[in-house]
């Protein structure tokens, strides 16, 4: 469950780039584990509450760390970041509801289709045909998702699989908007992320007040045991706060493509966590589908659309 990547300053010397690899790889690992953690912490009736708690815990840290740059944002930048925050809130709602209704393995692999959807959407916006290699990669990835989700027999996708697929499409919209809202392109990445997460938390808080949206954050927190608090801390501290600051640190010491490649291993770690820790079972067709998804997304990244 990734957050927002920082823009790239000049690249450091290649011989030092490897020093940034391990923390970035650790971010991919914790993001991969976030699906299983969210599944362990969240139920159908506590999705909104968990989202409020997860981001409200880290938002003050981000706000304090970037308070000077937050004050420097222009009204146009605030509006742009707020609009992106609405989309980001939708992404987290789709992802979290989705992971409640599907396996952590499926969630982590299906969400990786964002790497296929985004270049396809960019090609459509630019009215340019994607390369044959990229279309081949997309076909491999989609075939992998079919095998992954239909390994027990060809039936309709589960509600959770469809929600995660929707989250992948919403991530694509988010990326396209970030590239096209001119006001945010020169904004400081920490301030931009803080405003987006703040907007998303406001959306979650409003939803939590509506009847029929599940337990309140306070009621959910009161019912948490040690395992749930540990899972929430993992989501808040490692998957959000730690991940964002590592990205900001690493992208200044290595190349954006190197960071992107390492973060692209997230679905592999999601599958590993679901199988090794969550006790999930894919079966032969499921493993074949997982391999195709990983191969297709890796091929698609190289093909570049």
PDB file of C-alpha atoms in Angstrom:
ATOM      1  CA  UNK A   1       0.000   0.000   0.000  1.00  0.00           C
ATOM      2  CA  UNK A   2       2.198   2.667  -1.241  1.00  0.00           C
ATOM      3  CA  UNK A   3       2.115   6.398  -0.660  1.00  0.00           C
ATOM      4  CA  UNK A   4       3.441   9.250  -2.797  1.00  0.00           C
ATOM      5  CA  UNK A   5       6.955   9.199  -4.234  1.00  0.00           C
ATOM      6  CA  UNK A   6       9.165  12.264  -4.013  1.00  0.00           C
ATOM      7  CA  UNK A   7      10.445  14.021  -7.138  1.00  0.00           C
ATOM      8  CA  UNK A   8      14.002  13.311  -8.140  1.00  0.00           C
ATOM      9  CA  UNK A   9      16.938  15.658  -7.538  1.00  0.00           C
ATOM     10  CA  UNK A  10      20.367  15.053  -9.095  1.00  0.00           C
ATOM     11  CA  UNK A  11      21.679  11.495  -8.879  1.00  0.00           C
ATOM     12  CA  UNK A  12      24.584  10.665  -6.567  1.00  0.00           C
ATOM     13  CA  UNK A  13      27.731   8.841  -7.644  1.00  0.00           C
ATOM     14  CA  UNK A  14      27.002   5.259  -8.798  1.00  0.00           C
ATOM     15  CA  UNK A  15      29.427   3.734  -6.311  1.00  0.00           C
ATOM     16  CA  UNK A  16      27.324   5.154  -3.463  1.00  0.00           C
ATOM     17  CA  UNK A  17      23.947   4.274  -4.950  1.00  0.00           C
ATOM     18  CA  UNK A  18      23.943   0.806  -3.393  1.00  0.00           C
ATOM     19  CA  UNK A  19      23.868   2.406   0.074  1.00  0.00           C
ATOM     20  CA  UNK A  20      20.308   3.516  -0.650  1.00  0.00           C
ATOM     21  CA  UNK A  21      19.203   0.128  -1.969  1.00  0.00           C
ATOM     22  CA  UNK A  22      18.669  -1.692   1.317  1.00  0.00           C
ATOM     23  CA  UNK A  23      16.332   0.908   2.908  1.00  0.00           C
ATOM     24  CA  UNK A  24      14.326   1.188  -0.323  1.00  0.00           C
ATOM     25  CA  UNK A  25      14.077  -2.595  -0.566  1.00  0.00           C
ATOM     26  CA  UNK A  26      12.893  -2.606   3.046  1.00  0.00           C
ATOM     27  CA  UNK A  27      10.147  -0.168   2.049  1.00  0.00           C
ATOM     28  CA  UNK A  28       9.045  -2.611  -0.660  1.00  0.00           C
ATOM     29  CA  UNK A  29       9.028  -5.395   1.943  1.00  0.00           C
ATOM     30  CA  UNK A  30       6.886  -3.450   4.444  1.00  0.00           C
ATOM     31  CA  UNK A  31       4.525  -2.335   1.682  1.00  0.00           C
ATOM     32  CA  UNK A  32       4.203  -5.951   0.631  1.00  0.00           C
ATOM     33  CA  UNK A  33       3.410  -6.872   4.229  1.00  0.00           C
ATOM     34  CA  UNK A  34       0.870  -4.050   4.550  1.00  0.00           C
ATOM     35  CA  UNK A  35      -1.878  -6.079   2.854  1.00  0.00           C
ATOM     36  CA  UNK A  36      -1.581  -8.888   5.365  1.00  0.00           C
ATOM     37  CA  UNK A  37      -1.335  -6.382   8.244  1.00  0.00           C
ATOM     38  CA  UNK A  38      -4.440  -4.531   7.052  1.00  0.00           C
ATOM     39  CA  UNK A  39      -6.275  -7.825   6.740  1.00  0.00           C
ATOM     40  CA  UNK A  40      -5.351  -8.714  10.324  1.00  0.00           C
ATOM     41  CA  UNK A  41      -6.388  -5.346  11.776  1.00  0.00           C
ATOM     42  CA  UNK A  42      -9.501  -4.586   9.724  1.00  0.00           C
ATOM     43  CA  UNK A  43     -12.964  -6.070   9.449  1.00  0.00           C
ATOM     44  CA  UNK A  44     -15.857  -5.018   7.237  1.00  0.00           C
ATOM     45  CA  UNK A  45     -17.177  -2.837  10.085  1.00  0.00           C
ATOM     46  CA  UNK A  46     -13.885  -1.149  11.005  1.00  0.00           C
ATOM     47  CA  UNK A  47     -12.427  -0.095   7.639  1.00  0.00           C
ATOM     48  CA  UNK A  48     -13.179   3.620   8.073  1.00  0.00           C
ATOM     49  CA  UNK A  49     -12.088   3.592  11.704  1.00  0.00           C
ATOM     50  CA  UNK A  50      -8.762   1.936  10.906  1.00  0.00           C
ATOM     51  CA  UNK A  51      -8.064   4.421   8.109  1.00  0.00           C
ATOM     52  CA  UNK A  52      -8.738   7.365  10.443  1.00  0.00           C
ATOM     53  CA  UNK A  53      -6.451   5.901  13.093  1.00  0.00           C
ATOM     54  CA  UNK A  54      -3.711   4.880  10.654  1.00  0.00           C
ATOM     55  CA  UNK A  55      -3.214   8.297   9.109  1.00  0.00           C
ATOM     56  CA  UNK A  56      -4.186  10.493  12.062  1.00  0.00           C
ATOM     57  CA  UNK A  57      -1.310   8.915  13.997  1.00  0.00           C
ATOM     58  CA  UNK A  58       1.350  10.023  11.488  1.00  0.00           C
ATOM     59  CA  UNK A  59      -0.151  13.228  10.118  1.00  0.00           C
ATOM     60  CA  UNK A  60       1.040  15.407  13.049  1.00  0.00           C
ATOM     61  CA  UNK A  61       4.616  14.169  12.534  1.00  0.00           C
ATOM     62  CA  UNK A  62       4.526  15.101   8.845  1.00  0.00           C
ATOM     63  CA  UNK A  63       2.949  18.470   9.618  1.00  0.00           C
ATOM     64  CA  UNK A  64       5.570  19.350  12.220  1.00  0.00           C
ATOM     65  CA  UNK A  65       8.455  18.164  10.028  1.00  0.00           C
ATOM     66  CA  UNK A  66       7.303  20.288   7.109  1.00  0.00           C
ATOM     67  CA  UNK A  67       5.559  23.185   8.857  1.00  0.00           C
ATOM     68  CA  UNK A  68       7.666  25.907   7.212  1.00  0.00           C
ATOM     69  CA  UNK A  69       7.186  24.539   3.719  1.00  0.00           C
ATOM     70  CA  UNK A  70       3.475  23.984   4.354  1.00  0.00           C
ATOM     71  CA  UNK A  71       3.079  27.695   5.052  1.00  0.00           C
ATOM     72  CA  UNK A  72       4.819  28.448   1.753  1.00  0.00           C
ATOM     73  CA  UNK A  73       2.226  26.608  -0.349  1.00  0.00           C
ATOM     74  CA  UNK A  74       0.169  28.839  -2.616  1.00  0.00           C
ATOM     75  CA  UNK A  75      -3.647  28.653  -2.710  1.00  0.00           C
ATOM     76  CA  UNK A  76      -3.420  26.937  -6.109  1.00  0.00           C
ATOM     77  CA  UNK A  77      -1.020  24.339  -4.728  1.00  0.00           C
ATOM     78  CA  UNK A  78      -3.302  23.717  -1.751  1.00  0.00           C
ATOM     79  CA  UNK A  79      -6.282  23.220  -4.059  1.00  0.00           C
ATOM     80  CA  UNK A  80      -4.320  20.873  -6.293  1.00  0.00           C
ATOM     81  CA  UNK A  81      -3.011  18.850  -3.367  1.00  0.00           C
ATOM     82  CA  UNK A  82      -6.514  18.727  -1.894  1.00  0.00           C
ATOM     83  CA  UNK A  83      -7.915  17.344  -5.134  1.00  0.00           C
ATOM     84  CA  UNK A  84      -5.195  14.701  -5.199  1.00  0.00           C
ATOM     85  CA  UNK A  85      -6.012  13.910  -1.569  1.00  0.00           C
ATOM     86  CA  UNK A  86      -9.615  13.134  -2.495  1.00  0.00           C
ATOM     87  CA  UNK A  87      -8.385  10.602  -5.053  1.00  0.00           C
ATOM     88  CA  UNK A  88      -5.866   9.216  -2.555  1.00  0.00           C
ATOM     89  CA  UNK A  89      -8.659   8.745  -0.028  1.00  0.00           C
ATOM     90  CA  UNK A  90     -10.604   6.770  -2.628  1.00  0.00           C
ATOM     91  CA  UNK A  91      -7.558   4.602  -3.286  1.00  0.00           C
ATOM     92  CA  UNK A  92      -7.151   3.690   0.372  1.00  0.00           C
ATOM     93  CA  UNK A  93     -10.881   3.009   0.754  1.00  0.00           C
ATOM     94  CA  UNK A  94     -10.868   0.649  -2.236  1.00  0.00           C
ATOM     95  CA  UNK A  95      -7.648  -1.062  -1.123  1.00  0.00           C
ATOM     96  CA  UNK A  96      -8.723  -1.542   2.484  1.00  0.00           C
ATOM     97  CA  UNK A  97     -12.246  -2.733   1.741  1.00  0.00           C
ATOM     98  CA  UNK A  98     -10.769  -4.922  -0.983  1.00  0.00           C
ATOM     99  CA  UNK A  99      -8.194  -6.629   1.185  1.00  0.00           C
ATOM    100  CA  UNK A 100     -10.910  -7.508   3.714  1.00  0.00           C
ATOM    101  CA  UNK A 101     -12.684  -9.513   0.996  1.00  0.00           C
ATOM    102  CA  UNK A 102      -9.746 -11.147  -0.770  1.00  0.00           C
ATOM    103  CA  UNK A 103      -6.371 -12.635   0.096  1.00  0.00           C
ATOM    104  CA  UNK A 104      -3.329 -10.492   0.836  1.00  0.00           C
ATOM    105  CA  UNK A 105      -1.563 -12.317  -2.005  1.00  0.00           C
ATOM    106  CA  UNK A 106      -4.246 -11.423  -4.540  1.00  0.00           C
ATOM    107  CA  UNK A 107      -4.365  -7.824  -3.329  1.00  0.00           C
ATOM    108  CA  UNK A 108      -0.624  -7.263  -3.644  1.00  0.00           C
ATOM    109  CA  UNK A 109      -0.432  -8.811  -7.095  1.00  0.00           C
ATOM    110  CA  UNK A 110      -3.560  -7.243  -8.592  1.00  0.00           C
ATOM    111  CA  UNK A 111      -2.586  -3.753  -7.407  1.00  0.00           C
ATOM    112  CA  UNK A 112       0.676  -4.124  -9.351  1.00  0.00           C
ATOM    113  CA  UNK A 113      -1.384  -3.777 -12.535  1.00  0.00           C
ATOM    114  CA  UNK A 114      -1.069  -0.033 -11.921  1.00  0.00           C
ATOM    115  CA  UNK A 115       2.321  -0.337 -13.638  1.00  0.00           C
ATOM    116  CA  UNK A 116       0.473  -1.553 -16.740  1.00  0.00           C
ATOM    117  CA  UNK A 117      -2.593   0.695 -16.507  1.00  0.00           C
ATOM    118  CA  UNK A 118      -0.651   3.941 -16.126  1.00  0.00           C
ATOM    119  CA  UNK A 119       1.358   3.796 -19.379  1.00  0.00           C
ATOM    120  CA  UNK A 120      -1.744   2.607 -21.236  1.00  0.00           C
ATOM    121  CA  UNK A 121      -3.720   5.563 -19.882  1.00  0.00           C
ATOM    122  CA  UNK A 122      -0.908   7.969 -20.754  1.00  0.00           C
ATOM    123  CA  UNK A 123      -0.842   6.601 -24.296  1.00  0.00           C
ATOM    124  CA  UNK A 124      -4.596   7.109 -24.572  1.00  0.00           C
ATOM    125  CA  UNK A 125      -4.362  10.682 -23.296  1.00  0.00           C
ATOM    126  CA  UNK A 126      -1.558  11.463 -25.737  1.00  0.00           C
ATOM    127  CA  UNK A 127      -3.349   9.561 -28.527  1.00  0.00           C
ATOM    128  CA  UNK A 128      -0.242   7.496 -29.130  1.00  0.00           C
ATOM    129  CA  UNK A 129      -0.291   3.746 -29.660  1.00  0.00           C
ATOM    130  CA  UNK A 130       1.680   1.785 -27.043  1.00  0.00           C
ATOM    131  CA  UNK A 131       4.561  -0.318 -28.284  1.00  0.00           C
ATOM    132  CA  UNK A 132       3.969  -3.932 -29.271  1.00  0.00           C
ATOM    133  CA  UNK A 133       6.291  -5.039 -26.471  1.00  0.00           C
ATOM    134  CA  UNK A 134       4.248  -3.149 -23.899  1.00  0.00           C
ATOM    135  CA  UNK A 135       0.971  -4.595 -25.194  1.00  0.00           C
ATOM    136  CA  UNK A 136       2.550  -8.037 -24.900  1.00  0.00           C
ATOM    137  CA  UNK A 137       3.519  -7.289 -21.307  1.00  0.00           C
ATOM    138  CA  UNK A 138      -0.015  -6.111 -20.558  1.00  0.00           C
ATOM    139  CA  UNK A 139      -1.452  -9.317 -22.025  1.00  0.00           C
ATOM    140  CA  UNK A 140       0.883 -11.426 -19.884  1.00  0.00           C
ATOM    141  CA  UNK A 141      -0.090  -9.499 -16.725  1.00  0.00           C
ATOM    142  CA  UNK A 142      -3.826  -9.747 -17.377  1.00  0.00           C
ATOM    143  CA  UNK A 143      -3.483 -13.469 -18.112  1.00  0.00           C
ATOM    144  CA  UNK A 144      -1.669 -13.838 -14.813  1.00  0.00           C
ATOM    145  CA  UNK A 145      -4.482 -12.109 -12.914  1.00  0.00           C
ATOM    146  CA  UNK A 146      -7.016 -14.437 -14.557  1.00  0.00           C
ATOM    147  CA  UNK A 147      -5.061 -17.505 -13.448  1.00  0.00           C
ATOM    148  CA  UNK A 148      -4.374 -16.019 -10.009  1.00  0.00           C
ATOM    149  CA  UNK A 149      -8.011 -15.271  -9.249  1.00  0.00           C
ATOM    150  CA  UNK A 150      -9.601 -18.205 -11.085  1.00  0.00           C
ATOM    151  CA  UNK A 151      -7.322 -21.029  -9.970  1.00  0.00           C
ATOM    152  CA  UNK A 152     -10.181 -22.892  -8.279  1.00  0.00           C
ATOM    153  CA  UNK A 153     -12.410 -22.687 -11.354  1.00  0.00           C
ATOM    154  CA  UNK A 154     -13.486 -19.959 -13.727  1.00  0.00           C
ATOM    155  CA  UNK A 155     -16.075 -17.904 -11.864  1.00  0.00           C
ATOM    156  CA  UNK A 156     -16.801 -14.222 -11.369  1.00  0.00           C
ATOM    157  CA  UNK A 157     -14.071 -12.220  -9.654  1.00  0.00           C
ATOM    158  CA  UNK A 158     -14.613 -11.906  -5.914  1.00  0.00           C
ATOM    159  CA  UNK A 159     -15.824  -8.527  -4.591  1.00  0.00           C
ATOM    160  CA  UNK A 160     -12.415  -8.017  -3.003  1.00  0.00           C
ATOM    161  CA  UNK A 161     -10.566  -8.680  -6.267  1.00  0.00           C
ATOM    162  CA  UNK A 162     -12.812  -6.162  -8.058  1.00  0.00           C
ATOM    163  CA  UNK A 163     -12.214  -3.527  -5.366  1.00  0.00           C
ATOM    164  CA  UNK A 164      -8.442  -3.988  -5.605  1.00  0.00           C
ATOM    165  CA  UNK A 165      -8.723  -3.743  -9.396  1.00  0.00           C
ATOM    166  CA  UNK A 166     -10.609  -0.478  -8.868  1.00  0.00           C
ATOM    167  CA  UNK A 167      -7.820   0.707  -6.570  1.00  0.00           C
ATOM    168  CA  UNK A 168      -5.260  -0.006  -9.294  1.00  0.00           C
ATOM    169  CA  UNK A 169      -7.294   2.100 -11.716  1.00  0.00           C
ATOM    170  CA  UNK A 170      -7.623   4.864  -9.102  1.00  0.00           C
ATOM    171  CA  UNK A 171      -3.847   4.823  -8.585  1.00  0.00           C
ATOM    172  CA  UNK A 172      -3.504   5.347 -12.323  1.00  0.00           C
ATOM    173  CA  UNK A 173      -5.823   8.381 -12.153  1.00  0.00           C
ATOM    174  CA  UNK A 174      -3.781   9.728  -9.233  1.00  0.00           C
ATOM    175  CA  UNK A 175      -0.505   9.445 -11.166  1.00  0.00           C
ATOM    176  CA  UNK A 176      -2.008  11.112 -14.241  1.00  0.00           C
ATOM    177  CA  UNK A 177      -3.414  13.976 -12.172  1.00  0.00           C
ATOM    178  CA  UNK A 178      -0.078  14.545 -10.439  1.00  0.00           C
ATOM    179  CA  UNK A 179       1.527  14.913 -13.856  1.00  0.00           C
ATOM    180  CA  UNK A 180      -1.146  17.253 -15.175  1.00  0.00           C
ATOM    181  CA  UNK A 181      -2.064  19.567 -12.284  1.00  0.00           C
ATOM    182  CA  UNK A 182       0.526  22.246 -12.952  1.00  0.00           C
ATOM    183  CA  UNK A 183       0.172  23.885  -9.545  1.00  0.00           C
ATOM    184  CA  UNK A 184       1.522  20.841  -7.680  1.00  0.00           C
ATOM    185  CA  UNK A 185       4.448  20.053  -9.960  1.00  0.00           C
ATOM    186  CA  UNK A 186       6.727  22.551  -8.232  1.00  0.00           C
ATOM    187  CA  UNK A 187       5.379  21.921  -4.736  1.00  0.00           C
ATOM    188  CA  UNK A 188       7.590  20.465  -2.026  1.00  0.00           C
ATOM    189  CA  UNK A 189       6.985  16.708  -1.848  1.00  0.00           C
ATOM    190  CA  UNK A 190       6.635  16.582   1.951  1.00  0.00           C
ATOM    191  CA  UNK A 191       4.076  19.404   1.948  1.00  0.00           C
ATOM    192  CA  UNK A 192       2.222  17.830  -0.959  1.00  0.00           C
ATOM    193  CA  UNK A 193       1.999  14.487   0.819  1.00  0.00           C
ATOM    194  CA  UNK A 194       0.920  16.103   4.094  1.00  0.00           C
ATOM    195  CA  UNK A 195      -1.945  17.996   2.452  1.00  0.00           C
ATOM    196  CA  UNK A 196      -3.046  14.900   0.532  1.00  0.00           C
ATOM    197  CA  UNK A 197      -3.062  12.713   3.637  1.00  0.00           C
ATOM    198  CA  UNK A 198      -4.779  15.473   5.621  1.00  0.00           C
ATOM    199  CA  UNK A 199      -7.519  15.684   2.993  1.00  0.00           C
ATOM    200  CA  UNK A 200      -7.915  11.905   2.988  1.00  0.00           C
ATOM    201  CA  UNK A 201      -8.181  11.825   6.807  1.00  0.00           C
ATOM    202  CA  UNK A 202     -10.892  14.510   6.644  1.00  0.00           C
ATOM    203  CA  UNK A 203     -12.817  12.342   4.167  1.00  0.00           C
ATOM    204  CA  UNK A 204     -12.469   9.298   6.434  1.00  0.00           C
ATOM    205  CA  UNK A 205     -13.507  11.318   9.503  1.00  0.00           C
ATOM    206  CA  UNK A 206     -16.647  12.595   7.760  1.00  0.00           C
ATOM    207  CA  UNK A 207     -17.525   9.072   6.613  1.00  0.00           C
ATOM    208  CA  UNK A 208     -17.024   7.808  10.168  1.00  0.00           C
ATOM    209  CA  UNK A 209     -19.736  10.218  11.356  1.00  0.00           C
ATOM    210  CA  UNK A 210     -22.309   8.866   8.904  1.00  0.00           C
ATOM    211  CA  UNK A 211     -24.695   6.119  10.051  1.00  0.00           C
ATOM    212  CA  UNK A 212     -24.054   2.664   8.668  1.00  0.00           C
ATOM    213  CA  UNK A 213     -20.318   3.134   8.050  1.00  0.00           C
ATOM    214  CA  UNK A 214     -19.201   0.876  10.873  1.00  0.00           C
ATOM    215  CA  UNK A 215     -17.545   1.377  14.217  1.00  0.00           C
ATOM    216  CA  UNK A 216     -16.219   4.777  15.240  1.00  0.00           C
ATOM    217  CA  UNK A 217     -12.435   5.164  15.523  1.00  0.00           C
ATOM    218  CA  UNK A 218     -12.751   5.363  19.301  1.00  0.00           C
ATOM    219  CA  UNK A 219     -14.861   2.204  19.542  1.00  0.00           C
ATOM    220  CA  UNK A 220     -12.513   0.320  17.231  1.00  0.00           C
ATOM    221  CA  UNK A 221      -9.458   1.469  19.197  1.00  0.00           C
ATOM    222  CA  UNK A 222     -11.081   0.407  22.472  1.00  0.00           C
ATOM    223  CA  UNK A 223     -11.591  -3.102  21.095  1.00  0.00           C
ATOM    224  CA  UNK A 224      -8.022  -3.478  19.828  1.00  0.00           C
ATOM    225  CA  UNK A 225      -5.774  -5.985  21.505  1.00  0.00           C
ATOM    226  CA  UNK A 226      -1.979  -6.074  21.379  1.00  0.00           C
ATOM    227  CA  UNK A 227      -1.943  -7.727  17.950  1.00  0.00           C
ATOM    228  CA  UNK A 228      -4.251  -5.097  16.432  1.00  0.00           C
ATOM    229  CA  UNK A 229      -2.234  -2.213  17.885  1.00  0.00           C
ATOM    230  CA  UNK A 230       0.958  -3.788  16.577  1.00  0.00           C
ATOM    231  CA  UNK A 231      -0.601  -4.107  13.123  1.00  0.00           C
ATOM    232  CA  UNK A 232      -1.819  -0.513  13.204  1.00  0.00           C
ATOM    233  CA  UNK A 233       1.615   0.710  14.303  1.00  0.00           C
ATOM    234  CA  UNK A 234       3.179  -1.237  11.441  1.00  0.00           C
ATOM    235  CA  UNK A 235       0.795   0.389   8.948  1.00  0.00           C
ATOM    236  CA  UNK A 236       1.243   3.875  10.387  1.00  0.00           C
ATOM    237  CA  UNK A 237       4.914   4.028  11.317  1.00  0.00           C
ATOM    238  CA  UNK A 238       6.555   1.712   8.792  1.00  0.00           C
ATOM    239  CA  UNK A 239       4.222   1.620   5.781  1.00  0.00           C
ATOM    240  CA  UNK A 240       3.501   5.362   5.841  1.00  0.00           C
ATOM    241  CA  UNK A 241       5.974   7.460   7.826  1.00  0.00           C
ATOM    242  CA  UNK A 242       9.134   5.378   7.394  1.00  0.00           C
ATOM    243  CA  UNK A 243       8.342   4.624   3.747  1.00  0.00           C
ATOM    244  CA  UNK A 244       7.850   8.257   2.814  1.00  0.00           C
ATOM    245  CA  UNK A 245      11.020   9.512   4.466  1.00  0.00           C
ATOM    246  CA  UNK A 246      13.096   6.677   2.990  1.00  0.00           C
ATOM    247  CA  UNK A 247      11.839   7.609  -0.471  1.00  0.00           C
ATOM    248  CA  UNK A 248      12.780  11.248   0.101  1.00  0.00           C
ATOM    249  CA  UNK A 249      16.220  10.191   1.352  1.00  0.00           C
ATOM    250  CA  UNK A 250      16.926   7.553  -1.286  1.00  0.00           C
ATOM    251  CA  UNK A 251      15.832   9.471  -4.361  1.00  0.00           C
ATOM    252  CA  UNK A 252      18.527  12.038  -3.581  1.00  0.00           C
ATOM    253  CA  UNK A 253      21.218   9.381  -3.451  1.00  0.00           C
ATOM    254  CA  UNK A 254      20.363   7.098  -6.360  1.00  0.00           C
ATOM    255  CA  UNK A 255      18.478   7.194  -9.648  1.00  0.00           C
ATOM    256  CA  UNK A 256      14.664   7.338  -9.874  1.00  0.00           C
ATOM    257  CA  UNK A 257      14.695   4.222 -12.059  1.00  0.00           C
ATOM    258  CA  UNK A 258      16.692   2.323  -9.439  1.00  0.00           C
ATOM    259  CA  UNK A 259      14.249   3.352  -6.695  1.00  0.00           C
ATOM    260  CA  UNK A 260      11.311   2.456  -8.943  1.00  0.00           C
ATOM    261  CA  UNK A 261      12.799  -0.957  -9.740  1.00  0.00           C
ATOM    262  CA  UNK A 262      13.312  -1.794  -6.068  1.00  0.00           C
ATOM    263  CA  UNK A 263       9.839  -0.580  -5.068  1.00  0.00           C
ATOM    264  CA  UNK A 264       8.447  -2.635  -7.931  1.00  0.00           C
ATOM    265  CA  UNK A 265       9.243  -5.793  -5.953  1.00  0.00           C
ATOM    266  CA  UNK A 266       6.322  -4.957  -3.614  1.00  0.00           C
ATOM    267  CA  UNK A 267       3.924  -7.567  -5.098  1.00  0.00           C
ATOM    268  CA  UNK A 268       6.558 -10.275  -4.667  1.00  0.00           C
ATOM    269  CA  UNK A 269       6.781  -9.492  -0.945  1.00  0.00           C
ATOM    270  CA  UNK A 270       2.987  -9.316  -0.674  1.00  0.00           C
ATOM    271  CA  UNK A 271       2.729 -12.826  -2.091  1.00  0.00           C
ATOM    272  CA  UNK A 272       5.538 -14.064   0.147  1.00  0.00           C
ATOM    273  CA  UNK A 273       3.899 -12.603   3.277  1.00  0.00           C
ATOM    274  CA  UNK A 274       0.486 -13.997   2.378  1.00  0.00           C
ATOM    275  CA  UNK A 275       1.830 -17.491   1.783  1.00  0.00           C
ATOM    276  CA  UNK A 276       4.541 -17.742   4.458  1.00  0.00           C
ATOM    277  CA  UNK A 277       2.858 -15.813   7.287  1.00  0.00           C
ATOM    278  CA  UNK A 278      -0.818 -15.682   6.365  1.00  0.00           C
ATOM    279  CA  UNK A 279      -1.047 -19.347   5.423  1.00  0.00           C
ATOM    280  CA  UNK A 280      -2.651 -18.556   2.079  1.00  0.00           C
ATOM    281  CA  UNK A 281      -2.638 -21.224  -0.631  1.00  0.00           C
ATOM    282  CA  UNK A 282      -2.458 -20.463  -4.343  1.00  0.00           C
ATOM    283  CA  UNK A 283      -2.377 -23.887  -5.970  1.00  0.00           C
ATOM    284  CA  UNK A 284      -0.558 -24.654  -9.214  1.00  0.00           C
ATOM    285  CA  UNK A 285      -2.624 -22.282 -11.373  1.00  0.00           C
ATOM    286  CA  UNK A 286      -2.375 -19.554  -8.758  1.00  0.00           C
ATOM    287  CA  UNK A 287       1.414 -19.795  -8.637  1.00  0.00           C
ATOM    288  CA  UNK A 288       1.511 -19.715 -12.439  1.00  0.00           C
ATOM    289  CA  UNK A 289      -0.694 -16.632 -12.413  1.00  0.00           C
ATOM    290  CA  UNK A 290       1.487 -14.913  -9.800  1.00  0.00           C
ATOM    291  CA  UNK A 291       4.581 -15.615 -11.895  1.00  0.00           C
ATOM    292  CA  UNK A 292       2.888 -14.169 -14.994  1.00  0.00           C
ATOM    293  CA  UNK A 293       1.814 -11.012 -13.141  1.00  0.00           C
ATOM    294  CA  UNK A 294       5.350 -10.424 -11.869  1.00  0.00           C
ATOM    295  CA  UNK A 295       6.891 -11.194 -15.255  1.00  0.00           C
ATOM    296  CA  UNK A 296       4.395  -9.036 -17.124  1.00  0.00           C
ATOM    297  CA  UNK A 297       4.788  -6.005 -14.877  1.00  0.00           C
ATOM    298  CA  UNK A 298       8.595  -6.299 -14.972  1.00  0.00           C
ATOM    299  CA  UNK A 299       8.499  -6.559 -18.766  1.00  0.00           C
ATOM    300  CA  UNK A 300       6.101  -3.626 -18.928  1.00  0.00           C
ATOM    301  CA  UNK A 301       8.420  -1.443 -16.838  1.00  0.00           C
ATOM    302  CA  UNK A 302      11.265  -2.145 -19.270  1.00  0.00           C
ATOM    303  CA  UNK A 303       9.098  -1.688 -22.352  1.00  0.00           C
ATOM    304  CA  UNK A 304       8.054   1.707 -21.033  1.00  0.00           C
ATOM    305  CA  UNK A 305       4.753   1.861 -22.918  1.00  0.00           C
TER     306      UNK A 305
END
